[in-house]
Amino acid sequence: MKKDRLFGIGEPLVQRERDQGVPAAEYLDLIAGLGCTAYRSWMHITEILKDPQTVNEEEAARHKKLLARAKELDIEVTGMSHEWFLPEGCLQRTGHAMPARDLTEGSLYMKALHMLEDSWCTMASLFPEVAIWEVGNEWNLNAFLHPDGFLQSDMSHPFSPDEKYDIAVDMMYFAARGIRRGNPKAKVASFSPALSTEALGGGMPDFLPVMYGAAWALNEVYRRIKSGNYWSADTDDYFDIVSWHPYIFTTREVPDKDLFLNVEEPDTLWRDYSDACYRVMKKYGDGRKQAILTEAGFTDCGNREWEARYALYNRKIMQYAAEMPYVRTLHNFRLLNENAMLKRAGIEDNQIGGLTEVYFGLFTDPEDGLKPRARAYALQEMTGSKADLEAIGKRIYDTYNGIFK
């Protein structure tokens, strides 16, 4: 397999533009400077569209500018949305929620699926520049697929794992159908499963390493499709490319239970977490398909010693990915730190993932000068790029630094 799209970056750049004012397209020069030829873009349905057929022109224009610059730089874009619309009669109108599964035509559930299909049709036709559409994010976890009204409740009654996988199969089928209507040339990537723990809702036995949760989820999806009890027994009707998140989590017992901390050096076991996913693909006849590792990264919590260590770890997993023949792209998460964004919002380190969420960046925050961090140089060594990363970051900072004051 030709590896011309092997290394990529994931970062919600348009959301940053909306928050900070720096044009999202400017940051693509950092991605190109790293030597990356792929970019995963957060393109949420509920931000770009007002309803399944109506475009939010202002928001769409931001994405159009980003996509035009990506084309100039020959960067392949994977667009991802983990938000969708819900019909009238539901407790909420947007989010990561679905009504209870009810295949009766006219049910709230079927209305939601038809809205999903129409939304993806609109998105795919609106952005023919997007080569790959990733139709969902971590649906094996309660946070990203849950009952209507779940987040407004005490969150004590999530979907069961079986309910989530049933719904995920339905959603992928209708999403793919919409994308193929909107742009038959675009490729459809499966939702990206992640780790599995009992608390997060993945459903895998808790005596296995949490990183096998992606393979477990994919097996549940494939098993359902091939059963013949769903919309089609042909996986091509659901996705062209398979995706998952091969983060590295500690296997140690950690007092604070944050699996991103105290991470061991990756070895062949890390490769096997993804190889297990590919074994599932081959088991069900999809060995010919490519895979995208849609998020992989390390967070150092601002600790300089960890930053240097994790740069070496990052380079090691990229080398493994280069040797995995089924991998099309590994997207490094993420381009920029976001500590300054949190301070501006007055919430300091109280992000979704706490302090760990802040320090995944390959570059510092824009407010801190867009300076390359250790992992940026490790990635650049892998790609062979000779670009001056400090100069690129400084140019962007000098151009827009008035916005940050």
CSV table of C-alpha atoms in Angstrom, one decimal:
chain,number,residue,atom,x,y,z
A,1,MET,CA,0.0,0.0,0.0
A,2,LYS,CA,1.3,3.4,-0.9
A,3,LYS,CA,1.9,5.4,2.3
A,4,ASP,CA,1.5,8.9,0.9
A,5,ARG,CA,-1.1,9.9,3.5
A,6,LEU,CA,0.5,8.1,6.5
A,7,PHE,CA,0.9,10.9,9.0
A,8,GLY,CA,-1.9,13.3,9.8
A,9,ILE,CA,-3.1,15.7,12.5
A,10,GLY,CA,-6.5,16.1,14.2
A,11,GLU,CA,-7.5,19.5,15.6
A,12,PRO,CA,-10.9,21.4,15.7
A,13,LEU,CA,-9.4,24.4,13.9
A,14,VAL,CA,-12.7,26.0,12.8
A,15,GLN,CA,-13.9,25.9,16.4
A,16,ARG,CA,-10.7,27.7,17.4
A,17,GLU,CA,-11.3,30.3,14.7
A,18,ARG,CA,-14.7,30.9,16.1
A,19,ASP,CA,-13.3,31.2,19.6
A,20,GLN,CA,-10.1,33.2,18.9
A,21,GLY,CA,-10.5,34.8,15.5
A,22,VAL,CA,-7.4,33.4,13.8
A,23,PRO,CA,-8.4,32.0,10.4
A,24,ALA,CA,-8.4,28.2,10.7
A,25,ALA,CA,-6.6,27.9,7.3
A,26,GLU,CA,-3.5,29.6,8.7
A,27,TYR,CA,-2.8,26.7,11.0
A,28,LEU,CA,-2.6,24.3,8.1
A,29,ASP,CA,0.9,25.7,7.3
A,30,LEU,CA,2.0,24.2,10.6
A,31,ILE,CA,0.6,20.8,9.5
A,32,ALA,CA,2.3,21.1,6.2
A,33,GLY,CA,5.5,22.1,7.9
A,34,LEU,CA,5.4,19.0,10.0
A,35,GLY,CA,5.4,17.0,6.8
A,36,CYS,CA,1.9,15.7,7.3
A,37,THR,CA,-0.3,15.1,4.3
A,38,ALA,CA,-3.6,14.4,6.1
A,39,TYR,CA,-5.9,16.4,8.4
A,40,ARG,CA,-8.9,15.3,10.5
A,41,SER,CA,-11.4,18.2,10.7
A,42,TRP,CA,-14.2,18.6,13.3
A,43,MET,CA,-17.2,19.4,11.0
A,44,HIS,CA,-20.2,19.0,13.2
A,45,ILE,CA,-23.5,18.7,11.4
A,46,THR,CA,-25.3,20.8,14.0
A,47,GLU,CA,-22.9,23.7,13.5
A,48,ILE,CA,-22.7,23.7,9.7
A,49,LEU,CA,-26.4,23.1,9.2
A,50,LYS,CA,-29.4,24.7,10.7
A,51,ASP,CA,-31.5,21.7,10.0
A,52,PRO,CA,-30.8,18.6,7.8
A,53,GLN,CA,-31.4,20.5,4.6
A,54,THR,CA,-30.5,24.1,5.5
A,55,VAL,CA,-26.9,25.4,5.5
A,56,ASN,CA,-25.5,27.8,8.0
A,57,GLU,CA,-23.7,29.9,5.4
A,58,GLU,CA,-21.4,31.7,7.7
A,59,GLU,CA,-20.1,28.5,9.3
A,60,ALA,CA,-19.9,26.7,6.0
A,61,ALA,CA,-17.8,29.6,4.6
A,62,ARG,CA,-15.2,29.0,7.4
A,63,HIS,CA,-14.8,25.4,6.4
A,64,LYS,CA,-14.7,26.2,2.7
A,65,LYS,CA,-11.7,28.5,3.3
A,66,LEU,CA,-10.0,25.8,5.3
A,67,LEU,CA,-10.6,23.1,2.7
A,68,ALA,CA,-9.4,25.4,-0.1
A,69,ARG,CA,-6.1,25.9,1.7
A,70,ALA,CA,-5.8,22.1,2.3
A,71,LYS,CA,-6.2,21.5,-1.4
A,72,GLU,CA,-3.4,24.0,-2.1
A,73,LEU,CA,-1.1,22.2,0.3
A,74,ASP,CA,-2.2,18.7,-0.9
A,75,ILE,CA,-3.5,17.8,2.5
A,76,GLU,CA,-6.2,15.1,2.4
A,77,VAL,CA,-9.2,15.9,4.7
A,78,THR,CA,-11.2,13.5,6.8
A,79,GLY,CA,-14.3,15.3,8.0
A,80,MET,CA,-15.8,14.1,11.3
A,81,SER,CA,-19.1,15.0,13.1
A,82,HIS,CA,-20.2,13.6,16.4
A,83,GLU,CA,-23.3,15.8,16.6
A,84,TRP,CA,-26.6,15.3,14.9
A,85,PHE,CA,-30.2,16.5,14.9
A,86,LEU,CA,-33.1,15.0,16.7
A,87,PRO,CA,-36.8,15.3,15.7
A,88,GLU,CA,-39.5,17.2,17.5
A,89,GLY,CA,-40.9,15.1,20.3
A,90,CYS,CA,-37.4,14.3,21.7
A,91,LEU,CA,-36.2,16.0,24.9
A,92,GLN,CA,-33.3,17.5,23.0
A,93,ARG,CA,-32.9,18.7,19.4
A,94,THR,CA,-29.2,18.1,18.9
A,95,GLY,CA,-26.3,16.2,20.6
A,96,HIS,CA,-24.9,12.7,21.0
A,97,ALA,CA,-28.3,11.2,21.9
A,98,MET,CA,-30.9,8.9,20.2
A,99,PRO,CA,-34.4,7.9,21.1
A,100,ALA,CA,-34.9,4.3,22.1
A,101,ARG,CA,-34.5,2.0,19.2
A,102,ASP,CA,-37.9,1.5,17.5
A,103,LEU,CA,-37.8,0.4,13.8
A,104,THR,CA,-41.5,1.2,13.3
A,105,GLU,CA,-41.8,3.7,10.5
A,106,GLY,CA,-42.8,7.1,11.9
A,107,SER,CA,-41.2,6.4,15.3
A,108,LEU,CA,-39.0,9.1,16.8
A,109,TYR,CA,-36.1,6.7,16.2
A,110,MET,CA,-36.8,6.3,12.5
A,111,LYS,CA,-37.3,10.0,12.2
A,112,ALA,CA,-33.9,10.6,13.7
A,113,LEU,CA,-32.3,8.1,11.3
A,114,HIS,CA,-33.9,9.8,8.3
A,115,MET,CA,-32.7,13.2,9.6
A,116,LEU,CA,-29.2,11.7,9.9
A,117,GLU,CA,-29.3,10.5,6.3
A,118,ASP,CA,-30.5,13.8,5.0
A,119,SER,CA,-27.9,15.7,7.1
A,120,TRP,CA,-25.1,13.7,5.7
A,121,CYS,CA,-26.4,14.1,2.2
A,122,THR,CA,-26.4,17.8,2.6
A,123,MET,CA,-22.9,17.8,4.1
A,124,ALA,CA,-21.3,15.6,1.4
A,125,SER,CA,-22.8,17.6,-1.4
A,126,LEU,CA,-21.8,20.9,0.3
A,127,PHE,CA,-18.2,19.9,0.7
A,128,PRO,CA,-17.1,17.7,-2.3
A,129,GLU,CA,-13.5,18.7,-1.3
A,130,VAL,CA,-13.7,16.2,1.7
A,131,ALA,CA,-12.2,12.9,0.6
A,132,ILE,CA,-13.4,10.9,3.7
A,133,TRP,CA,-16.3,11.3,6.0
A,134,GLU,CA,-16.0,9.8,9.5
A,135,VAL,CA,-19.6,9.3,10.6
A,136,GLY,CA,-19.1,9.1,14.4
A,137,ASN,CA,-16.8,9.3,17.3
A,138,GLU,CA,-16.5,6.7,20.1
A,139,TRP,CA,-20.0,5.5,20.0
A,140,ASN,CA,-19.0,2.5,22.1
A,141,LEU,CA,-18.8,5.0,25.0
A,142,ASN,CA,-21.7,6.4,27.0
A,143,ALA,CA,-20.5,10.0,26.5
A,144,PHE,CA,-20.9,9.9,22.7
A,145,LEU,CA,-24.0,7.8,22.3
A,146,HIS,CA,-26.6,7.8,25.0
A,147,PRO,CA,-30.4,8.0,25.4
A,148,ASP,CA,-32.3,11.2,24.7
A,149,GLY,CA,-32.1,13.4,27.8
A,150,PHE,CA,-29.3,11.4,29.3
A,151,LEU,CA,-27.0,14.4,30.1
A,152,GLN,CA,-30.0,16.3,31.6
A,153,SER,CA,-30.7,13.4,34.0
A,154,ASP,CA,-28.6,11.8,36.7
A,155,MET,CA,-26.9,9.7,33.9
A,156,SER,CA,-27.6,6.5,35.8
A,157,HIS,CA,-29.4,4.8,32.9
A,158,PRO,CA,-27.1,4.8,29.7
A,159,PHE,CA,-27.7,2.5,26.8
A,160,SER,CA,-26.5,-1.0,27.4
A,161,PRO,CA,-23.5,-2.0,25.2
A,162,ASP,CA,-25.9,-4.1,23.0
A,163,GLU,CA,-28.2,-1.1,22.6
A,164,LYS,CA,-25.3,1.1,21.6
A,165,TYR,CA,-24.0,-1.4,19.0
A,166,ASP,CA,-27.5,-1.9,17.5
A,167,ILE,CA,-27.9,1.8,17.2
A,168,ALA,CA,-24.4,2.3,15.8
A,169,VAL,CA,-25.0,-0.1,13.0
A,170,ASP,CA,-28.3,1.7,12.1
A,171,MET,CA,-26.6,5.1,12.2
A,172,MET,CA,-23.7,4.0,10.0
A,173,TYR,CA,-26.0,2.6,7.4
A,174,PHE,CA,-28.2,5.7,7.2
A,175,ALA,CA,-25.1,8.0,7.3
A,176,ALA,CA,-23.4,6.1,4.5
A,177,ARG,CA,-26.6,6.2,2.4
A,178,GLY,CA,-26.8,9.9,2.8
A,179,ILE,CA,-23.1,10.5,2.0
A,180,ARG,CA,-23.4,8.4,-1.2
A,181,ARG,CA,-26.4,10.4,-2.3
A,182,GLY,CA,-24.6,13.7,-1.6
A,183,ASN,CA,-21.2,12.7,-3.1
A,184,PRO,CA,-20.7,9.2,-4.5
A,185,LYS,CA,-16.9,9.9,-4.8
A,186,ALA,CA,-16.4,10.4,-1.1
A,187,LYS,CA,-15.3,7.5,1.1
A,188,VAL,CA,-17.1,6.6,4.3
A,189,ALA,CA,-15.2,5.8,7.5
A,190,SER,CA,-16.8,3.8,10.3
A,191,PHE,CA,-17.4,5.5,13.6
A,192,SER,CA,-14.1,5.3,15.7
A,193,PRO,CA,-14.3,3.2,18.8
A,194,ALA,CA,-11.9,3.8,21.6
A,195,LEU,CA,-11.0,2.0,24.9
A,196,SER,CA,-13.5,0.1,26.9
A,197,THR,CA,-14.1,0.2,30.6
A,198,GLU,CA,-17.1,-0.7,32.7
A,199,ALA,CA,-17.6,2.9,33.8
A,200,LEU,CA,-17.3,4.3,30.2
A,201,GLY,CA,-19.7,1.7,28.8
A,202,GLY,CA,-17.7,-0.2,26.2
A,203,GLY,CA,-19.0,-3.7,27.3
A,204,MET,CA,-15.7,-5.6,27.1
A,205,PRO,CA,-14.7,-7.9,29.9
A,206,ASP,CA,-12.8,-5.8,32.5
A,207,PHE,CA,-10.0,-8.3,32.8
A,208,LEU,CA,-8.7,-7.4,29.3
A,209,PRO,CA,-6.4,-4.3,28.7
A,210,VAL,CA,-8.7,-1.4,28.0
A,211,MET,CA,-7.1,-0.7,24.6
A,212,TYR,CA,-8.6,-3.9,23.2
A,213,GLY,CA,-12.0,-2.1,23.5
A,214,ALA,CA,-11.7,-0.9,19.9
A,215,ALA,CA,-11.4,-4.4,18.5
A,216,TRP,CA,-14.2,-5.6,20.8
A,217,ALA,CA,-16.5,-2.8,19.5
A,218,LEU,CA,-15.7,-3.6,15.9
A,219,ASN,CA,-16.4,-7.3,16.4
A,220,GLU,CA,-19.8,-6.4,17.8
A,221,VAL,CA,-20.5,-4.2,14.8
A,222,TYR,CA,-19.3,-6.7,12.2
A,223,ARG,CA,-21.2,-9.6,14.0
A,224,ARG,CA,-24.4,-7.6,13.7
A,225,ILE,CA,-24.0,-6.7,10.1
A,226,LYS,CA,-23.1,-10.2,9.0
A,227,SER,CA,-26.0,-11.7,10.9
A,228,GLY,CA,-28.4,-10.6,8.2
A,229,ASN,CA,-30.8,-9.1,10.7
A,230,TYR,CA,-30.0,-5.5,10.0
A,231,TRP,CA,-30.3,-3.3,6.9
A,232,SER,CA,-27.7,-5.1,4.8
A,233,ALA,CA,-25.2,-8.0,5.3
A,234,ASP,CA,-22.7,-6.2,3.1
A,235,THR,CA,-20.2,-4.1,5.1
A,236,ASP,CA,-19.7,-1.9,2.0
A,237,ASP,CA,-23.2,-0.5,2.6
A,238,TYR,CA,-21.9,0.8,6.0
A,239,PHE,CA,-18.3,2.0,5.4
A,240,ASP,CA,-15.4,1.9,3.0
A,241,ILE,CA,-12.7,2.5,5.6
A,242,VAL,CA,-12.5,1.3,9.2
A,243,SER,CA,-11.3,3.7,11.9
A,244,TRP,CA,-10.5,3.5,15.6
A,245,HIS,CA,-8.5,5.4,18.3
A,246,PRO,CA,-5.3,3.6,19.4
A,247,TYR,CA,-4.5,5.7,22.3
A,248,ILE,CA,-1.9,4.4,24.7
A,249,PHE,CA,-3.2,4.1,28.3
A,250,THR,CA,-1.3,2.9,31.3
A,251,THR,CA,-1.7,-0.7,32.4
A,252,ARG,CA,-0.6,0.2,35.9
A,253,GLU,CA,-2.8,0.8,38.8
A,254,VAL,CA,-2.9,4.6,39.2
A,255,PRO,CA,-4.4,6.3,42.3
A,256,ASP,CA,-6.2,9.0,40.4
A,257,LYS,CA,-7.5,6.5,37.8
A,258,ASP,CA,-6.4,8.8,34.9
A,259,LEU,CA,-5.3,6.2,32.3
A,260,PHE,CA,-3.4,8.9,30.3
A,261,LEU,CA,-0.8,9.3,33.1
A,262,ASN,CA,2.2,7.1,34.0
A,263,VAL,CA,2.2,5.6,30.5
A,264,GLU,CA,4.6,2.8,29.7
A,265,GLU,CA,6.8,2.8,26.6
A,266,PRO,CA,4.8,1.3,23.7
A,267,ASP,CA,6.0,-2.0,22.4
A,268,THR,CA,4.5,-4.7,20.2
A,269,LEU,CA,1.5,-4.9,22.5
A,270,TRP,CA,0.5,-1.4,21.3
A,271,ARG,CA,0.7,-2.7,17.7
A,272,ASP,CA,-1.4,-5.7,18.7
A,273,TYR,CA,-4.3,-3.4,19.9
A,274,SER,CA,-4.6,-2.3,16.2
A,275,ASP,CA,-3.7,-5.7,14.8
A,276,ALA,CA,-6.6,-7.1,16.8
A,277,CYS,CA,-8.9,-4.6,15.0
A,278,TYR,CA,-7.5,-5.8,11.6
A,279,ARG,CA,-8.0,-9.4,12.7
A,280,VAL,CA,-11.6,-8.6,13.2
A,281,MET,CA,-11.8,-7.0,9.7
A,282,LYS,CA,-10.2,-10.1,8.1
A,283,LYS,CA,-12.4,-12.5,10.1
A,284,TYR,CA,-15.5,-10.9,8.4
A,285,GLY,CA,-14.0,-10.6,4.9
A,286,ASP,CA,-12.8,-7.0,5.1
A,287,GLY,CA,-9.1,-7.6,5.0
A,288,ARG,CA,-8.9,-5.6,1.7
A,289,LYS,CA,-10.0,-2.4,3.4
A,290,GLN,CA,-7.8,0.3,4.7
A,291,ALA,CA,-7.9,1.6,8.3
A,292,ILE,CA,-7.4,5.1,9.7
A,293,LEU,CA,-6.1,5.5,13.2
A,294,THR,CA,-8.1,8.6,13.8
A,295,GLU,CA,-6.7,9.7,17.2
A,296,ALA,CA,-3.4,8.8,18.9
A,297,GLY,CA,-1.5,11.1,21.1
A,298,PHE,CA,0.2,11.7,24.5
A,299,THR,CA,-0.4,14.4,27.1
A,300,ASP,CA,2.3,15.5,29.4
A,301,CYS,CA,0.4,17.8,31.7
A,302,GLY,CA,3.0,20.5,31.2
A,303,ASN,CA,5.8,18.3,32.7
A,304,ARG,CA,9.0,18.9,30.7
A,305,GLU,CA,10.4,15.4,31.5
A,306,TRP,CA,7.2,13.7,30.3
A,307,GLU,CA,7.2,15.9,27.2
A,308,ALA,CA,10.6,14.7,26.2
A,309,ARG,CA,9.8,11.1,27.0
A,310,TYR,CA,6.5,11.1,25.2
A,311,ALA,CA,8.1,12.5,22.1
A,312,LEU,CA,10.1,9.3,21.9
A,313,TYR,CA,7.0,7.3,22.5
A,314,ASN,CA,5.2,9.1,19.8
A,315,ARG,CA,7.9,8.5,17.3
A,316,LYS,CA,7.9,4.8,18.2
A,317,ILE,CA,4.2,4.4,17.5
A,318,MET,CA,4.5,6.2,14.2
A,319,GLN,CA,7.3,3.8,13.2
A,320,TYR,CA,5.0,0.9,14.0
A,321,ALA,CA,2.2,2.5,12.0
A,322,ALA,CA,4.5,2.8,9.0
A,323,GLU,CA,5.0,-1.0,9.2
A,324,MET,CA,1.3,-1.8,9.4
A,325,PRO,CA,0.2,-2.5,5.8
A,326,TYR,CA,-3.5,-1.9,6.4
A,327,VAL,CA,-3.0,1.6,8.0
A,328,ARG,CA,-3.8,4.5,5.6
A,329,THR,CA,-3.3,7.3,8.1
A,330,LEU,CA,-2.4,7.9,11.7
A,331,HIS,CA,-3.8,11.2,12.9
A,332,ASN,CA,-1.8,12.7,15.8
A,333,PHE,CA,-4.0,14.3,18.4
A,334,ARG,CA,-3.6,17.3,18.5
A,335,LEU,CA,-2.0,20.3,16.9
A,336,LEU,CA,-2.2,22.9,19.7
A,337,ASN,CA,-2.3,23.0,23.4
A,338,GLU,CA,-5.4,24.7,24.8
A,339,ASN,CA,-4.5,25.9,28.2
A,340,ALA,CA,-4.8,29.6,27.2
A,341,MET,CA,-8.3,29.0,25.8
A,342,LEU,CA,-9.4,27.6,29.2
A,343,LYS,CA,-7.9,30.5,31.1
A,344,ARG,CA,-9.7,32.9,28.9
A,345,ALA,CA,-12.9,31.1,29.6
A,346,GLY,CA,-12.2,31.4,33.3
A,347,ILE,CA,-12.2,27.7,33.9
A,348,GLU,CA,-8.5,27.0,34.1
A,349,ASP,CA,-7.7,23.3,34.0
A,350,ASN,CA,-11.3,22.1,34.4
A,351,GLN,CA,-11.7,20.8,30.8
A,352,ILE,CA,-13.4,17.6,29.9
A,353,GLY,CA,-10.4,15.5,30.7
A,354,GLY,CA,-9.0,17.9,33.3
A,355,LEU,CA,-5.3,18.9,33.0
A,356,THR,CA,-4.6,15.9,30.8
A,357,GLU,CA,-6.8,17.3,28.1
A,358,VAL,CA,-4.8,20.6,27.9
A,359,TYR,CA,-1.4,19.2,26.9
A,360,PHE,CA,-1.9,17.0,23.9
A,361,GLY,CA,-0.6,19.8,21.6
A,362,LEU,CA,2.4,19.5,19.2
A,363,PHE,CA,2.6,23.3,19.5
A,364,THR,CA,1.9,25.7,22.3
A,365,ASP,CA,-1.3,27.8,22.4
A,366,PRO,CA,-1.4,30.7,20.0
A,367,GLU,CA,-1.3,33.0,23.0
A,368,ASP,CA,1.9,31.4,24.0
A,369,GLY,CA,3.6,31.9,20.6
A,370,LEU,CA,2.8,28.7,18.7
A,371,LYS,CA,6.1,27.3,19.6
A,372,PRO,CA,6.9,23.7,18.5
A,373,ARG,CA,7.1,21.2,21.4
A,374,ALA,CA,9.1,18.0,21.6
A,375,ARG,CA,6.5,15.8,19.8
A,376,ALA,CA,6.4,18.2,16.9
A,377,TYR,CA,10.1,17.6,16.2
A,378,ALA,CA,9.7,13.9,16.7
A,379,LEU,CA,6.9,13.9,14.1
A,380,GLN,CA,9.0,16.0,11.7
A,381,GLU,CA,11.9,13.6,12.0
A,382,MET,CA,9.5,10.8,10.9
A,383,THR,CA,8.2,12.7,7.8
A,384,GLY,CA,11.6,14.1,6.8
A,385,SER,CA,10.3,17.6,6.6
A,386,LYS,CA,13.0,20.3,6.9
A,387,ALA,CA,10.6,23.2,7.4
A,388,ASP,CA,11.4,25.8,10.1
A,389,LEU,CA,8.6,25.1,12.5
A,390,GLU,CA,9.6,28.0,14.8
A,391,ALA,CA,9.5,30.5,11.9
A,392,ILE,CA,6.0,29.3,10.8
A,393,GLY,CA,4.6,29.6,14.2
A,394,LYS,CA,6.2,33.0,14.8
A,395,ARG,CA,4.8,34.3,11.5
A,396,ILE,CA,1.2,33.3,12.4
A,397,TYR,CA,1.7,34.7,15.9
A,398,ASP,CA,3.1,38.0,14.7
A,399,THR,CA,0.3,38.3,12.2
A,400,TYR,CA,-2.5,37.8,14.6
A,401,ASN,CA,-1.0,38.5,18.0
A,402,GLY,CA,-3.3,41.6,18.4
A,403,ILE,CA,-6.3,39.3,18.6
A,404,PHE,CA,-4.9,37.6,21.7
A,405,LYS,CA,-4.5,40.8,23.7
